[in-house]
Short mmCIF file of C-alpha atoms in Angstrom, two decimals:
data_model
loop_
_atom_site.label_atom_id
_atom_site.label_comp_id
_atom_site.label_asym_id
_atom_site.label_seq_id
_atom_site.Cartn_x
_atom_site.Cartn_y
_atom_site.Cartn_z
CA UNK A 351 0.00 0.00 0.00
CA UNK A 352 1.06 3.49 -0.57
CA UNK A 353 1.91 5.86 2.03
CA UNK A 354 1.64 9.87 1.27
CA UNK A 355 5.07 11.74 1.86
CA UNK A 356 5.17 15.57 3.12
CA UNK A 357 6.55 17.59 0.83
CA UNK A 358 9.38 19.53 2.08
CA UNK A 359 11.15 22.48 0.85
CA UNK A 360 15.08 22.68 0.10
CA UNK A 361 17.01 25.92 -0.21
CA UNK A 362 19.90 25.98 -2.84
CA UNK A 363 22.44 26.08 0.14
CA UNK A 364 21.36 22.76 0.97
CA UNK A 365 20.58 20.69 -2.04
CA UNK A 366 23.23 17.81 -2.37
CA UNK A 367 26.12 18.59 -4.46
CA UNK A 368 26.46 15.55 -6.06
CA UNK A 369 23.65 16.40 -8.27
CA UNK A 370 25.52 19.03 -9.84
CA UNK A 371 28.93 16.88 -10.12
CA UNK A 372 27.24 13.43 -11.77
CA UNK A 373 24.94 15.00 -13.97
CA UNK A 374 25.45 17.49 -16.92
CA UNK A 375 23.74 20.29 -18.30
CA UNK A 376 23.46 20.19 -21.64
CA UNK A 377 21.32 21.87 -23.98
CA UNK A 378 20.21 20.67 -27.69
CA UNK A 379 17.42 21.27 -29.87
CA UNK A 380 14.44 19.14 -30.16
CA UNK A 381 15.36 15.99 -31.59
CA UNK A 382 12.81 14.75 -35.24
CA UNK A 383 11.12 11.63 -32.92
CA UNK A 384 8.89 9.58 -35.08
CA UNK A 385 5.51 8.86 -33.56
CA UNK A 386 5.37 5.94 -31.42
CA UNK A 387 2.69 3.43 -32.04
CA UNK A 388 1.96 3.16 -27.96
CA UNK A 389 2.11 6.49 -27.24
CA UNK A 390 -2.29 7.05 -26.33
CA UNK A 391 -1.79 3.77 -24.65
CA UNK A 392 -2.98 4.69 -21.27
CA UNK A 393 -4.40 8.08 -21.90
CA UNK A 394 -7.39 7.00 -20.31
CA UNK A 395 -8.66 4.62 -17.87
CA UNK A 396 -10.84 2.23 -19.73
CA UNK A 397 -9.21 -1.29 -18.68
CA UNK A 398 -11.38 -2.43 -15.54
CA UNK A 399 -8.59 -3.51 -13.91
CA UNK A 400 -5.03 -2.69 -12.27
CA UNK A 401 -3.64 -0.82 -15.50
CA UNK A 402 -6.18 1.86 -14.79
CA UNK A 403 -4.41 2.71 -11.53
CA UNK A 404 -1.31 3.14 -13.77
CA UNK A 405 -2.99 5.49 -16.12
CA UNK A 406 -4.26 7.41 -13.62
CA UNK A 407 -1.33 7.69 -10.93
CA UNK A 408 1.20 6.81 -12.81
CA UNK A 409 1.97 3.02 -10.50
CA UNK A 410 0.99 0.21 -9.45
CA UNK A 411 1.61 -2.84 -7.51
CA UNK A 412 0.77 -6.74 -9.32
CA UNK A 413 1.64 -10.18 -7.78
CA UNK A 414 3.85 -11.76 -9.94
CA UNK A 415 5.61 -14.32 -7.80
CA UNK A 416 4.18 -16.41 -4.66
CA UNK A 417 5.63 -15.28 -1.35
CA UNK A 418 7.63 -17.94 0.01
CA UNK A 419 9.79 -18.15 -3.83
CA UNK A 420 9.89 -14.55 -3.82
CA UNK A 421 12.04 -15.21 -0.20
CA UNK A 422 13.83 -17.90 -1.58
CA UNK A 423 14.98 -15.60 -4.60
CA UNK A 424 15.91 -12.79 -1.50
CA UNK A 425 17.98 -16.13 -0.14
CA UNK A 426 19.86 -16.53 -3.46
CA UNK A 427 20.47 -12.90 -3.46
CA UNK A 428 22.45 -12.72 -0.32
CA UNK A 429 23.77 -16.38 -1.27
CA UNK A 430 25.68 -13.65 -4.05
CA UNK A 431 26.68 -11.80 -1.48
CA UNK A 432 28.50 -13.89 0.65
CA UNK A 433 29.94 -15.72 -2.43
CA UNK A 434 32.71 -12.76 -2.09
CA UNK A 435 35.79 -13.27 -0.01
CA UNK A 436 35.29 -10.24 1.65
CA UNK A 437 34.06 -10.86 4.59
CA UNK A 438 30.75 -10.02 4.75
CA UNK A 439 28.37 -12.05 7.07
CA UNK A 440 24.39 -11.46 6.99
CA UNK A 441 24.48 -12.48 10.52
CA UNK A 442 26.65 -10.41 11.17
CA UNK A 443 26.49 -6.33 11.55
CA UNK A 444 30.01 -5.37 11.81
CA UNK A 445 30.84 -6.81 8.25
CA UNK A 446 28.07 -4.37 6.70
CA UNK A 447 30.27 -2.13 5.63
CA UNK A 448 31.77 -1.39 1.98
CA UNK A 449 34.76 -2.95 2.61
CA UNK A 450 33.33 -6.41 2.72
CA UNK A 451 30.55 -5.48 0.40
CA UNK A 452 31.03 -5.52 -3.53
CA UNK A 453 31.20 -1.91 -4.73
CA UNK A 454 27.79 -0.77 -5.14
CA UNK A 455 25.81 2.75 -5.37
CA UNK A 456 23.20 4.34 -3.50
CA UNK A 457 23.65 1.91 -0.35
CA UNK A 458 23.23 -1.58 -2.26
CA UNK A 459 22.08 -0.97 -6.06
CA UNK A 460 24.66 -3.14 -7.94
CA UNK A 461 25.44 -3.30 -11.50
CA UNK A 462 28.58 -4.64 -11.76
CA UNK A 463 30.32 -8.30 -11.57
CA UNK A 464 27.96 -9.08 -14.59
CA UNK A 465 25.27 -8.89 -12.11
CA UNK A 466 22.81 -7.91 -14.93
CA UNK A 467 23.29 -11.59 -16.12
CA UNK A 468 23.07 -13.52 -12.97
CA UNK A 469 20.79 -16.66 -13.65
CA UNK A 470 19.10 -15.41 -10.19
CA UNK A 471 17.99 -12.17 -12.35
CA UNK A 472 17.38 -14.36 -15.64
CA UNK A 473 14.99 -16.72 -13.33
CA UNK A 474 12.98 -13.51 -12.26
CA UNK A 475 13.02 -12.29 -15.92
CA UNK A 476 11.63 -15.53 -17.12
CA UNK A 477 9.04 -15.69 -14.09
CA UNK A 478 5.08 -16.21 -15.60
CA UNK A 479 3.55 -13.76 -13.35
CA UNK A 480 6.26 -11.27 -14.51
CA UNK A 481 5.83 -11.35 -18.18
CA UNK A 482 1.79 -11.71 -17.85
CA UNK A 483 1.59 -8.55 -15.83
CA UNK A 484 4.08 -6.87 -19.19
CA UNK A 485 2.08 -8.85 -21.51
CA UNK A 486 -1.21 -7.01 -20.01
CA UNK A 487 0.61 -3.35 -20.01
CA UNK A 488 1.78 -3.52 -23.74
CA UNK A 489 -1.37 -6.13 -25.24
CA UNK A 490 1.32 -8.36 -26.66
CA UNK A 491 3.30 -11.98 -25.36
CA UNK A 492 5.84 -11.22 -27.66
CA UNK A 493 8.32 -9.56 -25.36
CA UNK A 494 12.10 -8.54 -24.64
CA UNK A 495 13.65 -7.35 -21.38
CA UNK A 496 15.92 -5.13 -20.31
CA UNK A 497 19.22 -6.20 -18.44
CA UNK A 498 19.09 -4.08 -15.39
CA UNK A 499 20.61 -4.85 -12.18
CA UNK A 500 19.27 -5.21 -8.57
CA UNK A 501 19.40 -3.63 -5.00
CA UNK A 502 20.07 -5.64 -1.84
CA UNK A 503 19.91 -2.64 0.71
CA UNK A 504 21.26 -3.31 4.35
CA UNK A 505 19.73 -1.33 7.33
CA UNK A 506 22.06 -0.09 10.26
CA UNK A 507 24.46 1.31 7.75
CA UNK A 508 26.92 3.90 8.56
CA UNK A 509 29.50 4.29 5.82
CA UNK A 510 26.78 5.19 3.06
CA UNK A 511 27.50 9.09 1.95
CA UNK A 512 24.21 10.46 1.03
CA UNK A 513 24.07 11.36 -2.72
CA UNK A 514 21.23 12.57 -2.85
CA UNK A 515 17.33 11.68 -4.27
CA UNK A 516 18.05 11.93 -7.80
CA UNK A 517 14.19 12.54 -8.63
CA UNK A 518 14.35 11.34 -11.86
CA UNK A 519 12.17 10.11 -14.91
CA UNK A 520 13.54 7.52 -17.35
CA UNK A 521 12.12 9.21 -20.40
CA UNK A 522 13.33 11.82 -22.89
CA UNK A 523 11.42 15.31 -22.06
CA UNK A 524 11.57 15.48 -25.80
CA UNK A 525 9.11 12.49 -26.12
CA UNK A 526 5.57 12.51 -25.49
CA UNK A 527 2.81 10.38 -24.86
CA UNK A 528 3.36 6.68 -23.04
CA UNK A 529 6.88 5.06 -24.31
CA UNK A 530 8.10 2.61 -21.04
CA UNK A 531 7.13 0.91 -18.66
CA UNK A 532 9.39 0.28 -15.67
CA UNK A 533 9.24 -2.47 -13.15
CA UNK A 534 10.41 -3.61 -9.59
CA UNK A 535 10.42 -7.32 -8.56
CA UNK A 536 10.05 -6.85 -4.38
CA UNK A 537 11.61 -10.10 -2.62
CA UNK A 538 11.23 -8.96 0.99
CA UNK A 539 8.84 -7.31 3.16
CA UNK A 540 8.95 -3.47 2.52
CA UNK A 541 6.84 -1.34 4.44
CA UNK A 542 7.24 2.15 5.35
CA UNK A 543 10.41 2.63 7.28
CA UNK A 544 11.87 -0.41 4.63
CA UNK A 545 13.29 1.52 1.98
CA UNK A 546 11.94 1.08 -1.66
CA UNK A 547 10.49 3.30 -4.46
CA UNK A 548 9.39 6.74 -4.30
CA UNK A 549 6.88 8.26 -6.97
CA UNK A 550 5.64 11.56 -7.45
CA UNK A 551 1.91 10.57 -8.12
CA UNK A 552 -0.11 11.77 -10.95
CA UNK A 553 3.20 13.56 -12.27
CA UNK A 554 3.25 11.24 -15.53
CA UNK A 555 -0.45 12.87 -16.77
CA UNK A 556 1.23 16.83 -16.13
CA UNK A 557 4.83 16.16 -17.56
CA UNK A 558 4.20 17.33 -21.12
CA UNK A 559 2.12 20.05 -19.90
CA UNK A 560 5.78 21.17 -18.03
CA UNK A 561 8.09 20.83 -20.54
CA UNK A 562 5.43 22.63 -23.15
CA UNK A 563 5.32 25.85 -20.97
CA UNK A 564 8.75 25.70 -19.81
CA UNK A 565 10.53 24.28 -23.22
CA UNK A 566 12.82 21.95 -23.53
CA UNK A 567 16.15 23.59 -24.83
CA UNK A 568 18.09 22.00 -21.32
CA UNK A 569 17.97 19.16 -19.19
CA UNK A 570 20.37 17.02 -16.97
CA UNK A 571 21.78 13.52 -17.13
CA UNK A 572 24.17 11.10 -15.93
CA UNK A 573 24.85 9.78 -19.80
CA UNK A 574 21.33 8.10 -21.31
CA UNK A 575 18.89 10.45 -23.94
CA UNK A 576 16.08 8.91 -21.72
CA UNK A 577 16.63 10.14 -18.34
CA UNK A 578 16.01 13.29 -16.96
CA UNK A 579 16.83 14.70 -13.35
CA UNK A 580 14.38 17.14 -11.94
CA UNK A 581 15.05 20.30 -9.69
CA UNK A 582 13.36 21.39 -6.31
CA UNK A 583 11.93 24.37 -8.19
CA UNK A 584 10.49 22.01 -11.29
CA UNK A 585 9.08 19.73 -8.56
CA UNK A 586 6.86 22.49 -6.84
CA UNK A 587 5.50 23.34 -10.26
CA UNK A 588 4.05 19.65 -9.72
CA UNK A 589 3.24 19.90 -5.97
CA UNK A 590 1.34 23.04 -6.72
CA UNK A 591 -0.91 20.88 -9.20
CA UNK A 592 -1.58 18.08 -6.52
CA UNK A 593 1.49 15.42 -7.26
CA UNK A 594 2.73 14.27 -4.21
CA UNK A 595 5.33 11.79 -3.03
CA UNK A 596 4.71 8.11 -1.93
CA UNK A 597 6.49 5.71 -0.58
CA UNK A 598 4.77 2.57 -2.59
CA UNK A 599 5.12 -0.61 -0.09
CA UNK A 600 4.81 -4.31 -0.99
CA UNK A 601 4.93 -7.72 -0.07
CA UNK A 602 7.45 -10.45 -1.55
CA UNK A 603 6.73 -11.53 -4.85
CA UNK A 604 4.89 -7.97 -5.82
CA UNK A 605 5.95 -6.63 -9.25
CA UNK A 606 5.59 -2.75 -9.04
CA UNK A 607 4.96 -0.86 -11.98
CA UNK A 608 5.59 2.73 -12.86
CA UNK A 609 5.11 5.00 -16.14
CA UNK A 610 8.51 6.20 -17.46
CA UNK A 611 7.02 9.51 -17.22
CA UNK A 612 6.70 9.28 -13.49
CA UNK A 613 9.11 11.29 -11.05
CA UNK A 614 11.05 8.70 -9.14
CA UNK A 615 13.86 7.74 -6.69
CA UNK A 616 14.57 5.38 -3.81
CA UNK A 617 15.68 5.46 -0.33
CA UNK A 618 17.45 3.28 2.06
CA UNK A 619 16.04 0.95 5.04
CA UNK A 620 15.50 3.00 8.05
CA UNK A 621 14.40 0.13 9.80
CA UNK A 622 15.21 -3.36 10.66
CA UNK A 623 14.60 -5.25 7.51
CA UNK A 624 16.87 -5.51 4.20
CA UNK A 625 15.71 -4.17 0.64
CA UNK A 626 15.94 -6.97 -2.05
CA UNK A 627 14.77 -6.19 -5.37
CA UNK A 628 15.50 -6.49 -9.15
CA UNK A 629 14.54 -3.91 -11.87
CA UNK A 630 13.00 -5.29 -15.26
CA UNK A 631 11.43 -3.33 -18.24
CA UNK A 632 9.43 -5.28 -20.77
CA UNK A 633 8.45 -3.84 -24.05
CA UNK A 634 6.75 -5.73 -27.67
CA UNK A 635 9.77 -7.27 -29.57
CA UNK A 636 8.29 -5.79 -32.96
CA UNK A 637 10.04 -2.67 -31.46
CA UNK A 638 13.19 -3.58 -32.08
CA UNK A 639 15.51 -2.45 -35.04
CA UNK A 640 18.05 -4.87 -36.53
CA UNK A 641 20.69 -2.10 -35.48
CA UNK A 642 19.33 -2.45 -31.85
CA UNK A 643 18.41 -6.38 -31.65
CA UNK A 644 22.35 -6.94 -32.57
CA UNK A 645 23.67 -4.48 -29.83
CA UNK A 646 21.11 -6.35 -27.33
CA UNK A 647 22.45 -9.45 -28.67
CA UNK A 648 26.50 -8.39 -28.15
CA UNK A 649 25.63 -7.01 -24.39
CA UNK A 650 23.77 -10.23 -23.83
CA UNK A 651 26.93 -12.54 -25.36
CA UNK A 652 29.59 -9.81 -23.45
CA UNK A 653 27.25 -9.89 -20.14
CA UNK A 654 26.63 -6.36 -20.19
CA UNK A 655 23.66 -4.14 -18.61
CA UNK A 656 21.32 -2.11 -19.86
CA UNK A 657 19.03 1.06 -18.84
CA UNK A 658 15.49 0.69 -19.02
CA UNK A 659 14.13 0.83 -22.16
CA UNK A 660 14.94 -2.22 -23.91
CA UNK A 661 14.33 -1.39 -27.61
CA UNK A 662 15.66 1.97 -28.46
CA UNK A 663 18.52 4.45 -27.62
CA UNK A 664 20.12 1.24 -26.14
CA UNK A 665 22.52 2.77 -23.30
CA UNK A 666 25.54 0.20 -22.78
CA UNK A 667 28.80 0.73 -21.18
CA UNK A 668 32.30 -0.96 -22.01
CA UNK A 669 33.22 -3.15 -18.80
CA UNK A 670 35.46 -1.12 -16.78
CA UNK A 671 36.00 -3.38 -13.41
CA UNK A 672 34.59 -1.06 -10.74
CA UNK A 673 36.60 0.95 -8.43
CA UNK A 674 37.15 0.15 -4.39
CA UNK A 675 37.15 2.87 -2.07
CA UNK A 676 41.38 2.64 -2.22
CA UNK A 677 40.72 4.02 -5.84
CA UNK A 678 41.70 0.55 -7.15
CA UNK A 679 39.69 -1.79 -9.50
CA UNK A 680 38.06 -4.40 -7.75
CA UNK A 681 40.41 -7.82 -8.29
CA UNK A 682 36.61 -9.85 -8.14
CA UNK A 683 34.67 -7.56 -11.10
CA UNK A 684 35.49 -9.75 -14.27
CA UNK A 685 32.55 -8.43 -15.80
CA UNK A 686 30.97 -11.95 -16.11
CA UNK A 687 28.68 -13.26 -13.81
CA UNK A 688 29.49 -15.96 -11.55
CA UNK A 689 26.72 -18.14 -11.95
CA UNK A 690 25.67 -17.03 -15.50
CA UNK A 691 22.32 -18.21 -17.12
CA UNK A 692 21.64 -21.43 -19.01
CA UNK A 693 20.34 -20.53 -22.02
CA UNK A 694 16.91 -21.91 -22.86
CA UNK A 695 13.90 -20.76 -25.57
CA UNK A 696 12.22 -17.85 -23.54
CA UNK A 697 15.68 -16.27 -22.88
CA UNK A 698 16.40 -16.58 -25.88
CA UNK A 699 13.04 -14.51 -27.15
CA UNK A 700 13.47 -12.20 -24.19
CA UNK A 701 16.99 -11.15 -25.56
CA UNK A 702 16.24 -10.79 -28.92
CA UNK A 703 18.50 -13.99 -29.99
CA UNK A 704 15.34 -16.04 -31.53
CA UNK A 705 12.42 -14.35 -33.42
CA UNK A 706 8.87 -15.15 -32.07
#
């Protein structure tokens, strides 16, 4: 269940200065976007069922997996964890600390080690309740996935730097109309004081009306075309209009689902329990260009990630092995996952390897 946030003010003194060191200003002119064929999709509410929640606030929360597998995913997950020789024990609160941690951002999102390719992820990916709920969003089986990576968030932390909220969407200001949709796979309890996923609701109906009265010349990002980091000033121009923030909660085994459009970010457990989640984005194959379905295939084959959207502007680093705090590269970050998936028919389809 959702839980409404206060909105609080930040002066310019205080807002965190990594913002302003990760993320670039850049300004371009309007890109020629072709129409997209999804675009009206949820316009209005006129499904009789969970999607309309999405069309109106912009989320929503599905069961995709039973509870007691979703669990026994969060096991394998901190099975990964320990499979380090760092040091780190889960019984154990003295070894929560980066140094016996693989590197990580934001307090336990990881994306490196080939993480993205884990079979643990490519199980999730391939889960029925998963690709129904994407199937139902889009009107189409016929489906690829992005290769995102995961967070397993530890409470009790005390060597996390704060870096900020990084309200965000993960869509182009340039584009309009519906274009992703993004999706959380929750595999622990998460209630309020749990960490998890913050949305700005009802921001993804008022975006376009934003960016049409306040152009769209500039805009910040960390490297992808579809991202876009918001401002405290751009946010009030919401919270004037009746967005506010949530703090969406969930069982183990719920797949949350959020418009593109929507302003987002996460926080970190304030409580006793762990965050464990993966991030997957399903969109219609029949979206895919040749160009694109052979990069997806290469980052598949070379075990690299993805951002969200899994069928255009295709954002995909070269592997760099991540950096310790000593400055170092990480001796354990090969870039290939240590228990990498076995390939099989629906993996296949979901990458883009074998045609439908």
């Amino acid at each position: 269940m959702p839980i409404a946030v206060a909105n609080t003010s930040t002066s310019i003194e205080d807002t965190d200065l990594s913002f302003k060191k990760k993320f670039t200003e850049r300004s371009t002119p309007p890109p020629e976007l072709p129409p997209f064929v999804y675009a009206s999709r949820f316009d209005q509410p006129n499904f009789g069922d969970w999607r309309d929640e999405l069309a109106t606030k912009g989320y929503t929360v599905v069961k995709a997996i039973p509870t007691e597998k979703a669990l026994e995913y969060r096991e394998r997950a901190f099975q990964w964890l320990e499979s380090f020789p760092l040091g780190f024990d889960r019984n154990d609160v003295s070894t929560w600390k980066n140094e016996h941690l693989p590197v990580h951002v934001k307090g336990g999102m990881f994306h490196g080690y080939g993480y993205c390719h884990e079979q643990l992820l490519w199980d999730l990916r391939c889960e029925d309740g998963v690709i129904d709920a994407f199937a139902k969003v889009w009107g189409t089986e016929e489906l690829i996935t992005s290769f995102d990576g995961g967070s397993i968030m530890l409470p009790k932390r005390v060597d996390v730097l704060d870096s900020g909220k990084w309200e965000h969407m993960d869509q182009s200001h340039h584009r309009k109309g519906f274009y992703c949709c993004q999706g959380l796979v929750n595999l622990n309890y998460n209630g309020p004081e749990d960490g998890g996923l913050m949305v700005l609701e009802g921001s993804s109906k008022l975006v376009e009306e934003h960016f049409d009265h306040f152009g769209r010349h500039s805009y910040k990002s960390w490297g992808p075309f579809d991202w876009y980091g918001f401002t405290e000033e751009q946010q009030q121009w919401f919270f004037d209009r009746g967005c506010k923030w949530v703090k969406v909660c969930a069982e183990p085994g719920d797949l949350i689902l959020w418009d593109s459009r929507t302003m987002h970010y996460n926080v970190r457990p304030k409580g006793e329990r762990d965050r464990v989640c993966t991030y997957i984005c399903m969109a219609p194959a029949h979206l895919l260009t040749e160009e694109d379905r052979k990069l997806r295939v290469e980052c598949f084959e070379s075990s690299k990630g993805t951002t969200h959207v899994p069928f255009a502007a295709i954002f995909a680093r070269e592997f760099e092995p991540v950096t310790r705090s000593d400055g170092k590269p990480c001796p354990h970050d090969t870039g290939k996952p240590s228990n990498p998936p076995v390939l099989n028919e629906r993996i296949e389809k979901l990458v883009g390897i074998k045609p439908y």
